[in-house]
Short mmCIF file of C-alpha atoms in Angstrom, two decimals:
data_model
loop_
_atom_site.label_atom_id
_atom_site.label_comp_id
_atom_site.label_asym_id
_atom_site.label_seq_id
_atom_site.Cartn_x
_atom_site.Cartn_y
_atom_site.Cartn_z
CA MET W 125 15.25 35.18 11.32
CA ASP W 126 17.87 33.86 8.86
CA ASN W 127 17.22 30.13 8.71
CA ARG W 128 20.56 29.24 7.15
CA ALA W 129 22.46 31.18 9.78
CA GLU W 130 20.41 29.48 12.50
CA ILE W 131 21.25 26.03 11.14
CA ARG W 132 24.93 26.88 10.67
CA ASP W 133 25.38 28.31 14.14
CA PHE W 134 23.35 25.60 15.85
CA LEU W 135 25.31 22.74 14.29
CA ALA W 136 28.63 24.50 14.79
CA THR W 137 27.96 25.14 18.48
CA ARG W 138 26.85 21.52 19.02
CA ARG W 139 30.00 20.28 17.25
CA ALA W 140 32.19 22.54 19.40
CA LYS W 141 30.85 20.94 22.58
CA LEU W 142 32.10 17.45 21.74
CA THR W 143 35.60 16.05 22.04
CA PRO W 144 36.95 13.14 19.99
CA GLU W 145 37.18 11.07 23.17
CA GLN W 146 33.47 11.55 23.83
CA VAL W 147 32.55 9.98 20.50
CA GLY W 148 35.20 7.24 20.48
CA LEU W 149 37.66 8.87 18.07
CA PRO W 150 41.40 9.34 18.61
CA ALA W 151 42.30 12.82 19.81
CA GLY W 152 44.91 13.32 17.10
CA GLY W 153 47.14 16.38 16.99
CA ARG W 154 46.62 19.86 18.32
CA ARG W 155 43.34 21.49 17.29
CA ARG W 156 42.93 25.11 16.33
CA VAL W 157 39.34 25.22 17.57
CA PRO W 158 37.56 23.19 20.27
CA GLY W 159 35.29 20.30 19.45
CA LEU W 160 34.97 17.93 16.56
CA ARG W 161 36.04 18.68 13.01
CA ARG W 162 33.41 18.64 10.28
CA GLU W 163 34.96 15.58 8.67
CA GLU W 164 34.72 13.72 11.98
CA VAL W 165 31.02 14.47 12.26
CA ALA W 166 30.59 13.30 8.68
CA VAL W 167 32.27 9.98 9.47
CA LEU W 168 30.13 9.47 12.56
CA ALA W 169 26.95 10.29 10.62
CA GLY W 170 27.89 8.10 7.65
CA VAL W 171 27.83 10.90 5.06
CA SER W 172 30.48 12.54 2.92
CA THR W 173 32.48 15.47 4.28
CA ASP W 174 31.35 17.68 1.42
CA TRP W 175 27.74 16.80 2.12
CA TYR W 176 28.05 17.60 5.82
CA ILE W 177 29.82 20.89 5.11
CA ARG W 178 26.96 21.82 2.81
CA LEU W 179 24.46 20.89 5.54
CA GLU W 180 26.29 22.99 8.14
CA LYS W 181 26.14 25.93 5.74
CA GLY W 182 22.37 25.78 6.08
CA HIS W 183 21.38 23.74 3.03
CA ILE W 184 18.98 21.54 4.95
CA SER W 185 15.80 21.73 2.87
CA GLY W 186 14.89 18.33 1.47
CA VAL W 187 17.23 16.40 3.76
CA SER W 188 15.61 13.12 4.84
CA ASP W 189 14.62 12.36 8.42
CA ASP W 190 17.02 9.39 8.43
CA VAL W 191 19.96 11.63 7.64
CA LEU W 192 18.91 14.20 10.23
CA ASP W 193 18.67 11.37 12.75
CA ALA W 194 22.17 10.25 11.85
CA VAL W 195 23.52 13.77 12.34
CA ALA W 196 21.65 14.06 15.64
CA ARG W 197 23.22 10.83 16.86
CA ALA W 198 26.68 11.87 15.69
CA LEU W 199 26.42 15.14 17.60
CA GLN W 200 24.84 13.39 20.62
CA LEU W 201 21.93 15.83 20.58
CA THR W 202 19.47 15.87 23.46
CA ASP W 203 15.77 15.33 22.77
CA ALA W 204 15.25 19.10 22.78
CA GLU W 205 18.18 19.67 20.41
CA ARG W 206 17.02 16.93 18.05
CA GLU W 207 13.53 18.45 17.96
CA HIS W 208 15.09 21.85 17.27
CA LEU W 209 17.12 20.46 14.35
CA PHE W 210 13.98 18.94 12.83
CA ASN W 211 12.11 22.22 13.33
CA LEU W 212 14.88 24.09 11.51
CA ALA W 213 14.64 21.60 8.66
CA ARG W 214 10.85 21.96 8.51
CA THR W 215 10.91 25.75 8.43
CA ALA W 216 13.64 25.73 5.76
CA LYS W 217 11.21 24.27 3.25
CA PRO W 218 9.82 27.02 1.01
CA ALA W 219 6.12 27.66 1.42
CA ARG W 220 3.93 28.99 -1.36
CA THR W 221 2.27 31.48 0.95
CA PRO W 222 3.58 32.57 4.34
CA ARG W 223 1.47 31.29 7.19
CA ARG W 224 -0.03 33.91 9.46
CA ARG W 225 -0.49 32.66 12.99
CA ALA W 226 -3.76 33.67 14.57
CA LYS W 227 -3.46 35.32 17.95
CA ALA W 228 -3.78 32.67 20.62
CA GLN W 229 -7.11 32.67 22.39
CA ILE W 230 -7.60 31.26 25.88
CA PRO W 231 -10.74 29.08 25.91
CA ALA W 232 -13.11 30.01 28.73
CA SER W 233 -12.96 26.40 29.92
CA VAL W 234 -9.19 26.70 30.40
CA GLN W 235 -9.64 29.76 32.60
CA ARG W 236 -12.17 27.79 34.64
CA VAL W 237 -9.62 25.00 35.04
CA LEU W 238 -7.04 27.53 36.23
CA ASP W 239 -9.45 29.09 38.71
CA SER W 240 -10.39 25.67 40.10
CA MET W 241 -6.75 24.98 41.07
CA THR W 242 -6.99 26.91 44.34
CA GLY W 243 -3.97 25.32 46.04
CA THR W 244 -1.81 25.44 42.93
CA ALA W 245 -0.14 28.41 41.28
CA ALA W 246 -0.91 28.05 37.58
CA PHE W 247 -0.71 30.06 34.39
CA VAL W 248 -0.86 29.68 30.62
CA ARG W 249 1.92 31.06 28.44
CA ASN W 250 2.85 31.06 24.78
CA GLY W 251 6.22 30.20 23.23
CA ARG W 252 7.43 33.79 23.66
CA LEU W 253 6.97 33.45 27.45
CA ASP W 254 4.00 35.83 27.56
CA ILE W 255 1.74 34.98 30.50
CA LEU W 256 -1.71 35.05 28.91
CA ALA W 257 -3.88 33.74 31.73
CA SER W 258 -3.43 32.68 35.34
CA ASN W 259 -5.28 31.86 38.50
CA GLN W 260 -5.16 34.02 41.63
CA LEU W 261 -2.23 32.15 43.16
CA GLY W 262 -0.35 32.16 39.86
CA ARG W 263 -0.72 35.93 39.65
CA ALA W 264 0.54 36.23 43.22
CA LEU W 265 3.57 34.00 42.58
CA TYR W 266 4.50 35.93 39.44
CA ALA W 267 3.52 39.34 40.82
CA PRO W 268 7.00 40.81 40.15
CA VAL W 269 6.60 39.85 36.48
CA LEU W 270 3.01 41.02 36.15
CA ASP W 271 3.00 44.21 38.22
CA ASN W 272 5.12 46.24 35.79
CA PRO W 273 3.20 47.23 32.63
CA ASP W 274 6.49 47.64 30.75
CA HIS W 275 7.04 43.88 30.87
CA ARG W 276 3.66 43.24 29.20
CA GLY W 277 3.39 39.99 31.13
CA ASN W 278 6.55 38.61 29.52
CA ILE W 279 8.81 36.50 31.72
CA ALA W 280 11.93 37.10 29.61
CA ARG W 281 11.55 40.88 29.79
CA PHE W 282 11.40 40.65 33.57
CA ASP W 283 14.33 38.22 33.72
CA PHE W 284 16.72 40.37 31.68
CA LEU W 285 15.46 43.93 32.09
CA ASP W 286 14.18 44.18 35.67
CA PRO W 287 16.81 44.64 38.41
CA ARG W 288 14.54 42.77 40.85
CA ALA W 289 15.01 39.51 38.95
CA GLY W 290 18.33 38.78 40.62
CA ASP W 291 16.58 38.70 44.00
CA TYR W 292 13.48 36.89 42.75
CA TYR W 293 15.44 33.87 41.50
CA PRO W 294 17.90 32.27 43.94
CA ASP W 295 19.37 30.47 40.90
CA PHE W 296 19.44 33.58 38.75
CA ASP W 297 21.89 32.26 36.15
CA GLY W 298 19.84 29.09 35.73
CA ALA W 299 16.62 31.06 35.27
CA LEU W 300 18.20 33.20 32.56
CA ALA W 301 19.56 30.12 30.78
CA VAL W 302 16.12 28.47 30.77
CA ALA W 303 14.38 31.59 29.44
CA VAL W 304 16.80 31.94 26.53
CA ALA W 305 16.72 28.22 25.73
CA LEU W 306 12.92 28.29 25.56
CA LEU W 307 12.94 31.34 23.29
CA ARG W 308 15.58 29.75 21.05
CA ALA W 309 13.44 26.62 20.74
CA GLU W 310 10.42 28.76 19.85
CA ALA W 311 12.50 30.51 17.18
CA GLY W 312 13.14 27.12 15.61
CA ARG W 313 9.41 26.34 15.56
CA ASN W 314 8.23 29.76 14.40
CA PRO W 315 11.09 31.75 12.84
CA ASP W 316 8.71 34.11 11.05
CA ASP W 317 6.88 35.25 14.19
CA PRO W 318 7.29 39.07 14.11
CA ASP W 319 6.50 39.41 17.82
CA LEU W 320 9.24 36.93 18.69
CA THR W 321 11.71 38.71 16.40
CA ALA W 322 10.85 42.03 18.06
CA LEU W 323 11.25 40.55 21.54
CA VAL W 324 14.63 39.02 20.74
CA GLY W 325 15.77 42.31 19.20
CA GLU W 326 14.63 44.26 22.26
CA LEU W 327 16.39 41.95 24.70
CA ALA W 328 19.56 41.79 22.61
CA THR W 329 19.67 45.59 22.41
CA HIS W 330 19.31 46.13 26.15
CA SER W 331 21.00 43.09 27.71
CA GLU W 332 24.53 41.86 27.12
CA SER W 333 23.68 38.82 29.23
CA PHE W 334 20.90 37.93 26.80
CA ARG W 335 23.15 38.44 23.77
CA THR W 336 25.77 36.08 25.18
CA ARG W 337 23.28 33.35 25.96
CA TRP W 338 21.41 33.75 22.68
CA ALA W 339 24.66 33.20 20.75
CA ALA W 340 25.13 29.84 22.49
CA HIS W 341 22.12 28.36 20.59
CA ASP W 342 21.07 26.22 23.55
CA VAL W 343 17.51 24.87 23.49
CA ARG W 344 15.38 23.19 26.11
CA ILE W 345 12.13 21.30 26.65
CA HIS W 346 10.46 22.58 29.82
CA ARG W 347 8.11 19.86 31.05
CA GLY W 348 8.80 19.40 34.72
CA GLY W 349 11.23 19.93 37.55
CA VAL W 350 11.84 22.04 40.64
CA LYS W 351 12.16 25.81 40.73
CA THR W 352 13.02 28.13 43.58
CA PHE W 353 11.89 31.70 44.19
CA HIS W 354 12.63 34.39 46.73
CA HIS W 355 9.21 35.98 46.75
CA PRO W 356 8.88 39.54 48.08
CA VAL W 357 5.89 38.52 50.25
CA VAL W 358 6.72 35.03 51.57
CA GLY W 359 10.47 34.73 51.03
CA TYR W 360 12.20 31.54 49.89
CA ILE W 361 9.94 28.93 48.35
CA GLU W 362 10.73 25.72 46.47
CA LEU W 363 8.07 24.41 44.10
CA ALA W 364 7.68 21.51 41.72
CA TYR W 365 6.43 22.55 38.28
CA ASP W 366 4.68 20.56 35.59
CA SER W 367 4.12 21.97 32.11
CA MET W 368 1.72 20.59 29.53
CA GLU W 369 0.77 21.69 26.05
CA LEU W 370 -2.89 22.54 25.54
CA VAL W 371 -4.33 20.40 22.76
CA ALA W 372 -7.33 22.73 22.48
CA ALA W 373 -5.05 25.75 22.03
CA PRO W 374 -1.96 24.81 19.98
CA GLY W 375 1.16 26.72 20.95
CA LEU W 376 0.03 27.37 24.51
CA VAL W 377 1.46 25.72 27.62
CA LEU W 378 -0.13 25.38 31.04
CA THR W 379 2.35 25.37 33.93
CA ALA W 380 1.34 24.40 37.46
CA TYR W 381 3.43 24.91 40.61
CA THR W 382 2.88 22.78 43.70
CA ALA W 383 4.71 22.39 47.00
CA GLU W 384 5.75 19.19 48.74
CA PRO W 385 3.21 18.65 51.55
CA ALA W 386 4.23 19.38 55.15
CA THR W 387 7.24 21.48 54.20
CA PRO W 388 8.16 25.13 54.77
CA SER W 389 7.45 25.72 51.09
CA ALA W 390 3.93 24.33 51.50
CA ASP W 391 3.40 26.76 54.38
CA ALA W 392 4.79 29.61 52.26
CA LEU W 393 2.51 28.74 49.35
CA ALA W 394 -0.51 28.66 51.68
CA LEU W 395 0.51 32.04 53.11
CA LEU W 396 0.85 33.42 49.60
CA ALA W 397 -2.65 32.15 48.77
CA THR W 398 -4.02 33.95 51.84
CA TRP W 399 -2.20 37.14 50.87
CA ALA W 400 -3.50 36.88 47.29
CA ALA W 401 -7.08 36.42 48.48
CA THR W 402 -6.77 39.42 50.81
CA GLU W 403 -5.34 41.58 48.04
CA HIS W 404 -8.12 40.48 45.69
CA GLN W 405 -10.81 41.33 48.24
CA ALA W 406 -9.26 44.75 48.86
CA THR W 407 -9.18 45.45 45.13
CA GLU W 408 -12.78 44.34 44.71
CA LYS W 409 -13.88 46.56 47.63
CA THR W 410 -12.06 49.57 46.19
CA THR W 411 -13.61 48.98 42.79
CA HIS W 412 -17.15 48.72 44.20
CA GLU W 413 -16.72 51.85 46.32
CA GLN W 414 -15.71 54.01 43.38
CA PRO W 415 -18.52 56.37 42.23
CA ASN W 416 -20.11 55.63 38.88
#
């Protein structure tokens, strides 16, 4: 991905979201484009206009952390957006030899941890939203994502390319926004990942909705919250999720879904666990009955 273009578009879209009133500046006359002017951002950040214009053109390599912090404050960046800006600055620095990322491996101990979480739907994903490992309940919860080989276990492919996604997510627009924001953040961390580039190209080719959201340059940190599903087996279910990075496997994230006790969603999750166990037993029986 073109790092300079990423920096330019990211800063420009953040600038366009702010009004002079939001940052304590007079509104002034009529504006041709929404948001702050470059010179206003420069004043707020305490740098020259020429310097900021150069920065917004993508010349970010070698810029100090203090200056990046000043720009982040001027643009009122969220924690996720600030992290993204610093990632863009880091990846702009020329490297003597391109780094090849080894394919992520799931430690056997992590799979044991997943399998031990019998009342929790859990899975491990990478930054491209590929589900790499899960427990039985996690597979059941994300069955619509995992049951189609064309998706290759990728949540974003399901979200944008599978017509069932609109039914699976009660807040469909919110789910799409989160998926794109997570992919955009991953692009800032690993712009040279060929698998990520291929995924973005595939989604942009086949989904206008993805193209529109990708152009917004929104990023997000996905650590915890509440998510709703309309599952084909148990219907509506509301679950709390907690996501944590795996120190033993850099780049991988474990996400666990739990239900508030004594609620309809807790009953639905328990029913889904029973269904998953029944399906697993049926599969095992079929496998064992097949002739050698």
